[in-house]
PDB file of C-alpha atoms in Angstrom:
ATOM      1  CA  UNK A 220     184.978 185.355 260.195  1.00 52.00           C
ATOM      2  CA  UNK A 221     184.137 181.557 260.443  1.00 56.00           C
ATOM      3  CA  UNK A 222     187.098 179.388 260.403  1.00 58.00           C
ATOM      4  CA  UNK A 223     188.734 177.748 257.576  1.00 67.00           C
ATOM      5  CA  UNK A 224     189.878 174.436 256.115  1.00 67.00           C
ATOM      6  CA  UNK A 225     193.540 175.796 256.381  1.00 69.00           C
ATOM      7  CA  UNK A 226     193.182 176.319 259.931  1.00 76.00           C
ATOM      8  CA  UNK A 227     190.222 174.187 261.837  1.00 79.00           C
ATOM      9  CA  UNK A 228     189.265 175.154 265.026  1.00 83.00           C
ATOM     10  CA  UNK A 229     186.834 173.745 267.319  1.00 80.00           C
ATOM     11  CA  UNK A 230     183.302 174.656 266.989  1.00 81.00           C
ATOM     12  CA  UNK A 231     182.961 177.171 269.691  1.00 85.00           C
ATOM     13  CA  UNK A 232     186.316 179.072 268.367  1.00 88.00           C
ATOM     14  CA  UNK A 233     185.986 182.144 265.999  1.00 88.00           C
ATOM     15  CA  UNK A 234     188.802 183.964 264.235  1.00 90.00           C
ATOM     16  CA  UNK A 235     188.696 187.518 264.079  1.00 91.00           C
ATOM     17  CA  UNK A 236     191.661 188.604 261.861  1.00 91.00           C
ATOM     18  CA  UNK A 237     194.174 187.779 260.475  1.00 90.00           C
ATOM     19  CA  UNK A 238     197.052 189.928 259.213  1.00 92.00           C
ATOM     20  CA  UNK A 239     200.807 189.996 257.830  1.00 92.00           C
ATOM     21  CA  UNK A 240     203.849 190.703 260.169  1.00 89.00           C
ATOM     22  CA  UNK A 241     207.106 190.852 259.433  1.00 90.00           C
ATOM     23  CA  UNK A 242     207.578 187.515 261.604  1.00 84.00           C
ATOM     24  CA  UNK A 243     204.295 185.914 259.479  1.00 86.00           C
ATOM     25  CA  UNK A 244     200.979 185.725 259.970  1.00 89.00           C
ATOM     26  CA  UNK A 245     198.787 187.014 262.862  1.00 91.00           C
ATOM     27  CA  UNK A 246     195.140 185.194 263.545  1.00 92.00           C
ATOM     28  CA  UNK A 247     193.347 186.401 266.240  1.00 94.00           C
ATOM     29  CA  UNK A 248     191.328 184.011 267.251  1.00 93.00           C
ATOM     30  CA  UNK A 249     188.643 184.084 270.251  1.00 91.00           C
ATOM     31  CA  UNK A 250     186.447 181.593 272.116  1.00 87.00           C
ATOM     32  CA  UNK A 251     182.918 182.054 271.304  1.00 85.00           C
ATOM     33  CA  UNK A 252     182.065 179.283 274.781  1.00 87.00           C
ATOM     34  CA  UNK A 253     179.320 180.585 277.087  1.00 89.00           C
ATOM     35  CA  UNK A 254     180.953 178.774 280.008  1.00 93.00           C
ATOM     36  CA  UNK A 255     184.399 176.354 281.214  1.00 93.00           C
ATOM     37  CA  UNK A 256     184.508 173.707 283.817  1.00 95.00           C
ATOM     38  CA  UNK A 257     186.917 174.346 286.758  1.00 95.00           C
ATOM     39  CA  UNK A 258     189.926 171.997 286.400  1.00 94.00           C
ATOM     40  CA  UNK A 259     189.354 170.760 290.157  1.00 94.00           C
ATOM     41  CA  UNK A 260     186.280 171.160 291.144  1.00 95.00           C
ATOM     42  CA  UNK A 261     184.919 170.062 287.545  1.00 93.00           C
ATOM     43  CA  UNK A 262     182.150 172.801 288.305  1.00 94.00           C
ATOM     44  CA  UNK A 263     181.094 174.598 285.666  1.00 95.00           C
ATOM     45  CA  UNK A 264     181.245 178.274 285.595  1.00 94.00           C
ATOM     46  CA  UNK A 265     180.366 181.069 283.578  1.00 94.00           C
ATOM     47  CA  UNK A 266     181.415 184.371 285.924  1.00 94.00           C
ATOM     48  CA  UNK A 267     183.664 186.063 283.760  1.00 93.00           C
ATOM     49  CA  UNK A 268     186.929 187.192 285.853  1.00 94.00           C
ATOM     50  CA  UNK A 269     188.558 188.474 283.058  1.00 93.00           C
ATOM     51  CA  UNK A 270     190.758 187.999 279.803  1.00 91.00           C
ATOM     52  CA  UNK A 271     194.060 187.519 278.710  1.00 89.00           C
ATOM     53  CA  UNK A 272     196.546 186.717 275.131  1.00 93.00           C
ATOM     54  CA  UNK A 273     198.419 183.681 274.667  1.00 92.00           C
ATOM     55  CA  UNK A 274     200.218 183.348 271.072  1.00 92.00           C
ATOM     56  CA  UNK A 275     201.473 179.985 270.325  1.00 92.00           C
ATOM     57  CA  UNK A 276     202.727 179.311 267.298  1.00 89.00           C
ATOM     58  CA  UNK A 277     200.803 176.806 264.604  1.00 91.00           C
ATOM     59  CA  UNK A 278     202.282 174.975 261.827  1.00 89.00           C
ATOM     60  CA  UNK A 279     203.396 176.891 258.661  1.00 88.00           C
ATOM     61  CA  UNK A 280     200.574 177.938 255.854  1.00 83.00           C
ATOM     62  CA  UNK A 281     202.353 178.334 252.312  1.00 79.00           C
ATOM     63  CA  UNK A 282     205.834 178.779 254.118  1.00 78.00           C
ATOM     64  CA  UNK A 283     204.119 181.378 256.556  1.00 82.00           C
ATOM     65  CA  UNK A 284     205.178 180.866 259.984  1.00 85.00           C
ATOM     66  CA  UNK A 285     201.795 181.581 261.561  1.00 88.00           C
ATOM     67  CA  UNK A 286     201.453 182.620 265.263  1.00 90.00           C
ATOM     68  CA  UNK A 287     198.058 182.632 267.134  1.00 93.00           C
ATOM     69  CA  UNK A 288     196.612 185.086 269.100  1.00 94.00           C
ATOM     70  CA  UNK A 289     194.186 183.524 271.526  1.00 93.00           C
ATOM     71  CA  UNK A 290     191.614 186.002 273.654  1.00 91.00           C
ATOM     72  CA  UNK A 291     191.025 183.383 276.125  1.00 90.00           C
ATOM     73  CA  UNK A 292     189.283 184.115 279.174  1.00 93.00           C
ATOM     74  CA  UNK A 293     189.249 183.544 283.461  1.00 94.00           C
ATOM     75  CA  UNK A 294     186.384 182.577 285.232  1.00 95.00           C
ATOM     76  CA  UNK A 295     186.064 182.665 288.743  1.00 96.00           C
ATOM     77  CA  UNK A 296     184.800 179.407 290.922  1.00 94.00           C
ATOM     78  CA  UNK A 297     182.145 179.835 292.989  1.00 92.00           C
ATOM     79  CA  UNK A 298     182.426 175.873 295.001  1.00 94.00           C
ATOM     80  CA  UNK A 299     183.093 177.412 298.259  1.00 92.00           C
ATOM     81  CA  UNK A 300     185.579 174.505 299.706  1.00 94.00           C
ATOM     82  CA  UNK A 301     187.360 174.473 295.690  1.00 93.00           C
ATOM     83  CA  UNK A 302     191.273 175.588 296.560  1.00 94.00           C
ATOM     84  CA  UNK A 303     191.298 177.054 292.479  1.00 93.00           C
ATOM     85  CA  UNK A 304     189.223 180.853 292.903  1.00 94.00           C
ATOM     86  CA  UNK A 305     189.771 181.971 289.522  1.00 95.00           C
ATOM     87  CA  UNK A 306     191.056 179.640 286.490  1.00 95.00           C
ATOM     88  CA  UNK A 307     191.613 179.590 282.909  1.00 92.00           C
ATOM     89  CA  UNK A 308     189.214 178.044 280.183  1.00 92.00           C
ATOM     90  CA  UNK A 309     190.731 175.027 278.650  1.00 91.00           C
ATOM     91  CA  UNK A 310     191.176 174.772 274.992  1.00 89.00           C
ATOM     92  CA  UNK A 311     192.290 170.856 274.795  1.00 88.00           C
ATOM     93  CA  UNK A 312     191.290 170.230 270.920  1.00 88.00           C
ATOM     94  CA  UNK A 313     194.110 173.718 270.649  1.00 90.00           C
ATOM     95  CA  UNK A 314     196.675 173.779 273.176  1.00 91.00           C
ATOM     96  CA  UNK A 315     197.525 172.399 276.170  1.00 91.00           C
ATOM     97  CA  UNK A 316     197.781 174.667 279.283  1.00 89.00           C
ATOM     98  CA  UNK A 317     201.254 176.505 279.369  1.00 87.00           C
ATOM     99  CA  UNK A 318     202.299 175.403 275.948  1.00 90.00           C
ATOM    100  CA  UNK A 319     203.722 177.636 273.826  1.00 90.00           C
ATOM    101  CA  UNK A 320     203.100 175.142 270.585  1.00 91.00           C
ATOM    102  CA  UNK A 321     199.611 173.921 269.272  1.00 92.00           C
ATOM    103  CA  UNK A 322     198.548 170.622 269.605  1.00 92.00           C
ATOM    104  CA  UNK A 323     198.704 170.025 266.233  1.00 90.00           C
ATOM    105  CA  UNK A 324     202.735 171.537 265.906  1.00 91.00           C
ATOM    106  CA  UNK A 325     203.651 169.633 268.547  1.00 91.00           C
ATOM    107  CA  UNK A 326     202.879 166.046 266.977  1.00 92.00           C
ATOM    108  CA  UNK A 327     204.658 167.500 263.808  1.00 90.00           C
ATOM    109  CA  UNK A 328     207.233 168.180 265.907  1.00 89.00           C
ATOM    110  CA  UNK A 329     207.196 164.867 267.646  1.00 90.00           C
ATOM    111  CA  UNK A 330     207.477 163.402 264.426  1.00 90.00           C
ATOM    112  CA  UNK A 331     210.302 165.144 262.828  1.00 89.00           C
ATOM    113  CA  UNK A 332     212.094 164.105 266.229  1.00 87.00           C
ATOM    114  CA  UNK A 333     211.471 160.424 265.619  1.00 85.00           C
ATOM    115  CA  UNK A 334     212.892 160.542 262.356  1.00 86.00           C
ATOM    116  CA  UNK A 335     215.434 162.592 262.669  1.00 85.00           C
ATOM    117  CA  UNK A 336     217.900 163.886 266.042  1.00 78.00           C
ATOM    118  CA  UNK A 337     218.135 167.662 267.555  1.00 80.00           C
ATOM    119  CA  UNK A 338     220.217 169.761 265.385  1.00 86.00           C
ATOM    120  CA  UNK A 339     219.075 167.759 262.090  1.00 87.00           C
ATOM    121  CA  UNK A 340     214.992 168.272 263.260  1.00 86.00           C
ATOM    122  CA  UNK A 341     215.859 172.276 263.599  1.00 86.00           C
ATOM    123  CA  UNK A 342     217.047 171.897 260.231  1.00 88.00           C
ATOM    124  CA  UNK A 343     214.748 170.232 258.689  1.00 87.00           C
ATOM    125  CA  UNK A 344     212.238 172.430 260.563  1.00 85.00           C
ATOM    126  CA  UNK A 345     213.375 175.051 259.112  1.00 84.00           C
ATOM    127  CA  UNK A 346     213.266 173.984 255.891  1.00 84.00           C
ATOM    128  CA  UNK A 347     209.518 173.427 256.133  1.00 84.00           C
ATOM    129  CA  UNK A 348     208.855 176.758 257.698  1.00 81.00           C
ATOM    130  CA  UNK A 349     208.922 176.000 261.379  1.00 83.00           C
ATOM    131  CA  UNK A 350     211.918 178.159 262.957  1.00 79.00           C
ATOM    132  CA  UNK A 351     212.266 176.232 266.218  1.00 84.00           C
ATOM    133  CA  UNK A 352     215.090 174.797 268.007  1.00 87.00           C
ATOM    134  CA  UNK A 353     216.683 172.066 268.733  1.00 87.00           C
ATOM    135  CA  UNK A 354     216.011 171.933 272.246  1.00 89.00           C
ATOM    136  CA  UNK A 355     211.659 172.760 270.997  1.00 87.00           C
ATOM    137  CA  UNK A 356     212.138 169.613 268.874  1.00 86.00           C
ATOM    138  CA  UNK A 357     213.873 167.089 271.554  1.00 87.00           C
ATOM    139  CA  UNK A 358     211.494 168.737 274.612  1.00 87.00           C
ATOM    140  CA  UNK A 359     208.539 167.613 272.703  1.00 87.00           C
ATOM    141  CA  UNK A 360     209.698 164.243 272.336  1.00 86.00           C
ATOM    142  CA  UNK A 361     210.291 164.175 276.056  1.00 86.00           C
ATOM    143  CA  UNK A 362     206.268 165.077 276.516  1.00 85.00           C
ATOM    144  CA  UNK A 363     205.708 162.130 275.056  1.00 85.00           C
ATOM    145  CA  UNK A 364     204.568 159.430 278.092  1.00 82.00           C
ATOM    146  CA  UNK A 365     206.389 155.918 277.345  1.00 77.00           C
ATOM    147  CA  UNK A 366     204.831 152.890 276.098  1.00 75.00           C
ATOM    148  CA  UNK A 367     204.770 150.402 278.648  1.00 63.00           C
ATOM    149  CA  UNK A 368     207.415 147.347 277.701  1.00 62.00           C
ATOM    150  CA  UNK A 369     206.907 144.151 277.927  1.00 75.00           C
ATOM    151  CA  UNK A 370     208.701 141.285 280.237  1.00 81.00           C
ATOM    152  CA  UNK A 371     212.536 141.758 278.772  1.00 77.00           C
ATOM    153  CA  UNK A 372     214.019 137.846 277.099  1.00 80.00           C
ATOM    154  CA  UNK A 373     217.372 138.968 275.652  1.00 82.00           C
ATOM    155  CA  UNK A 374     219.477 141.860 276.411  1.00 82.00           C
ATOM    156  CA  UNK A 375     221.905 143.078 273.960  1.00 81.00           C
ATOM    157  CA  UNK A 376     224.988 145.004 274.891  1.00 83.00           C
ATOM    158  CA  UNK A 377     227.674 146.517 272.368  1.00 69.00           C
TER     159      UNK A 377
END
């Protein structure tokens, strides 16, 4: 199954399935790329180690929560003085490594931060089909790196 408008994926990503749980819906998705780069080394690699599931969740479709189901694979590094033997493929158009939120959820999340505080974002969260917390919605604020600031003229205190 190629991917969809609803849900775009990089061109090298394939989904599989997708089916209805009592939590939502369930896409299997699976990387279709012949090979990864090690993230020291930069070396690129294509002996398979092996494979394992990740299953972030993605924003809502039609009030759906919707949770992925990545196959994403380990490849081993054959750079002799490399300190990384074996590493994960990177998906960095998807997810970033040990997230448990898509890219793409986490800016929507970053923006119902911005425009709203914790316990108001989980609400409003919720009300859009996004059952996270209040500590999700303030920790992805905090991912965010900070602008620099200019020279300071005027301090205000209250």
């Amino acid at each position: 199954m190629a991917t969809t408008p609803l849900l775009p994926l990089p061109d090298d990503m394939d989904i599989t399935s997708i089916s209805k749980t009592p939590e939502g819906l369930l896409i299997r998705i699976a990387s279709e790329r012949p090979n990864s780069p090690c993230p020291i080394c930069a070396t690129v690699s294509s002996d398979i180690h092996s494979y394992y599931r990740r299953q972030p969740a993605d924003l809502p479709c039609a009030g759906q929560p919707i949770r992925l189901c990545l196959s994403v694979r380990k490849f081993f590094c054959r750079v002799a003085d490399c300190p990384r033997k074996i590493f994960t493929e990177r998906l960095p158009e998807l997810i970033q490594p040990s997230s448990r939120l898509t890219i793409r959820l986490r800016k929507a999340l970053q923006q119902i931060g911005f425009e709203s505080c914790g316990k108001a974002g989980e609400r409003l969260a919720a009300s859009l089909g996004l059952p996270l917390s209040d500590t999700t919605v303030l920790s992805s604020l905090q991912q965010i790196p900070p602008s620099s600031a200019k020279e300071v003229r005027v301090v205000g205190i209250d």
